[in-house]
CSV table of C-alpha atoms in Angstrom, one decimal:
chain,number,residue,atom,x,y,z
A,1,MET,CA,27.6,65.8,51.1
A,2,VAL,CA,28.4,69.5,51.3
A,3,LEU,CA,30.3,70.9,54.2
A,4,THR,CA,29.7,74.5,55.2
A,5,GLY,CA,31.8,76.7,57.3
A,6,ASP,CA,35.4,76.4,58.3
A,7,VAL,CA,36.2,72.8,58.9
A,8,SER,CA,40.0,73.2,59.0
A,9,THR,CA,41.9,71.8,61.9
A,10,HIS,CA,44.5,74.6,61.7
A,11,VAL,CA,44.7,76.6,64.8
A,12,ARG,CA,45.5,80.2,64.3
A,13,GLY,CA,48.6,81.5,66.0
A,14,PRO,CA,49.5,85.0,67.1
A,15,ARG,CA,49.5,87.7,64.5
A,16,ARG,CA,52.7,88.5,62.7
A,17,LYS,CA,52.6,92.0,64.2
A,18,ASN,CA,52.5,90.6,67.7
A,19,LEU,CA,55.4,88.2,66.9
A,20,ALA,CA,57.5,91.1,65.5
A,21,ILE,CA,56.8,93.2,68.6
A,22,ALA,CA,57.8,90.2,70.9
A,23,ALA,CA,61.0,89.7,68.8
A,24,VAL,CA,62.0,93.3,69.1
A,25,VAL,CA,61.3,93.4,72.9
A,26,ALA,CA,63.4,90.2,73.3
A,27,ALA,CA,66.2,91.6,71.3
A,28,VAL,CA,66.2,94.8,73.4
A,29,VAL,CA,66.2,92.9,76.6
A,30,LEU,CA,69.0,90.6,75.5
A,31,GLY,CA,71.0,93.5,74.1
A,32,THR,CA,70.6,95.4,77.4
A,33,ALA,CA,71.7,92.4,79.4
A,34,ALA,CA,74.8,91.9,77.2
A,35,TRP,CA,75.7,95.6,77.5
A,36,VAL,CA,75.4,95.4,81.3
A,37,LEU,CA,77.6,92.3,81.4
A,38,VAL,CA,80.2,93.7,79.1
A,39,SER,CA,80.4,97.1,80.9
A,40,ARG,CA,80.7,95.3,84.3
A,41,PHE,CA,83.3,92.7,83.3
A,42,ASN,CA,85.1,94.5,80.4
A,43,ASN,CA,88.3,95.3,82.3
A,44,GLU,CA,88.5,92.0,84.2
A,45,PRO,CA,90.1,89.0,82.5
A,46,LEU,CA,88.1,85.8,82.7
A,47,TRP,CA,90.8,83.2,82.3
A,48,PRO,CA,93.2,82.1,85.1
A,49,MET,CA,96.3,82.9,83.1
A,50,ASN,CA,95.1,86.4,82.4
A,51,VAL,CA,94.2,86.9,86.1
A,52,ALA,CA,97.7,85.6,87.1
A,53,TYR,CA,99.3,87.9,84.5
A,54,GLY,CA,97.3,90.9,85.7
A,55,ALA,CA,98.2,90.3,89.4
A,56,GLY,CA,101.9,89.9,88.5
A,57,TYR,CA,101.8,93.0,86.4
A,58,TYR,CA,100.2,95.0,89.2
A,59,ASP,CA,102.9,93.8,91.7
A,60,GLY,CA,105.7,94.5,89.2
A,61,THR,CA,104.3,98.0,88.7
A,62,GLN,CA,104.4,98.6,92.4
A,63,LEU,CA,108.0,97.4,92.6
A,64,ARG,CA,108.9,99.7,89.7
A,65,LYS,CA,107.3,102.7,91.4
A,66,THR,CA,109.2,102.2,94.6
A,67,ASP,CA,112.6,101.7,93.0
A,68,ARG,CA,114.8,104.7,93.4
A,69,ASP,CA,118.2,103.5,92.2
A,70,GLY,CA,117.4,100.6,89.9
A,71,SER,CA,118.4,97.9,92.3
A,72,VAL,CA,114.9,96.6,92.9
A,73,VAL,CA,114.2,96.3,89.2
A,74,ALA,CA,117.5,94.6,88.6
A,75,ASP,CA,116.8,92.1,91.4
A,76,ALA,CA,113.3,91.4,90.0
A,77,ILE,CA,114.7,90.7,86.6
A,78,ALA,CA,117.4,88.5,88.0
A,79,GLY,CA,115.0,86.2,89.8
A,80,GLY,CA,113.0,88.3,92.2
A,81,CYS,CA,109.7,87.9,90.2
A,82,GLU,CA,110.1,84.1,90.3
A,83,ARG,CA,110.7,84.2,94.1
A,84,ALA,CA,107.8,86.5,94.6
A,85,ALA,CA,105.4,84.3,92.6
A,86,ARG,CA,105.8,81.6,95.3
A,87,THR,CA,104.4,83.8,98.0
A,88,ALA,CA,102.0,85.9,95.8
A,89,GLY,CA,98.9,84.1,96.8
A,90,LYS,CA,95.9,82.5,95.1
A,91,LYS,CA,96.1,84.4,91.8
A,92,ALA,CA,99.7,83.3,91.2
A,93,ASP,CA,98.9,79.7,92.2
A,94,ASP,CA,96.7,79.2,89.1
A,95,SER,CA,99.4,80.1,86.6
A,96,PRO,CA,102.8,80.9,88.2
A,97,ALA,CA,104.5,81.3,84.8
A,98,ALA,CA,101.9,83.9,83.7
A,99,TRP,CA,102.3,85.8,87.0
A,100,VAL,CA,106.1,85.9,86.5
A,101,ARG,CA,105.7,87.1,83.0
A,102,GLY,CA,103.4,89.9,84.1
A,103,CYS,CA,105.8,90.9,86.8
A,104,LEU,CA,108.7,91.0,84.4
A,105,ASP,CA,106.8,93.0,81.8
A,106,ALA,CA,105.9,95.6,84.5
A,107,VAL,CA,109.3,96.0,86.0
A,108,GLN,CA,110.8,96.3,82.5
A,109,GLY,CA,108.2,99.0,81.6
A,110,LYS,CA,106.5,97.0,78.9
A,111,PRO,CA,102.8,97.6,78.3
A,112,SER,CA,100.4,95.1,79.8
A,113,ASN,CA,99.4,92.3,77.4
A,114,PRO,CA,97.6,89.5,79.2
A,115,ASN,CA,96.5,87.9,76.0
A,116,GLU,CA,100.0,86.7,75.4
A,117,ALA,CA,100.4,85.3,78.9
């Protein structure tokens, strides 16, 4: 018995050229989406400790800016940041210790470093 023609059960898939084009398009779309997300959220910390630290640092910076004779900074270092954390709101509630650390760093003039919060 002689068979003629293509009797293979193999189903041909898309051409490699089409697969390569689809892969490049997918990479461009994913890269663009990642770029948009990074550019949108790059300056905003994602973890509660970092959020609390940033809020404390902001409030401490405001205290430092309004201090004319050094008494406000001295009070903040002597316990004012701890007292302020109790009434600072939702951002301080997640991590009060990080909020206090951010406040203290700001009033002492240290650079912001939420990664060590």
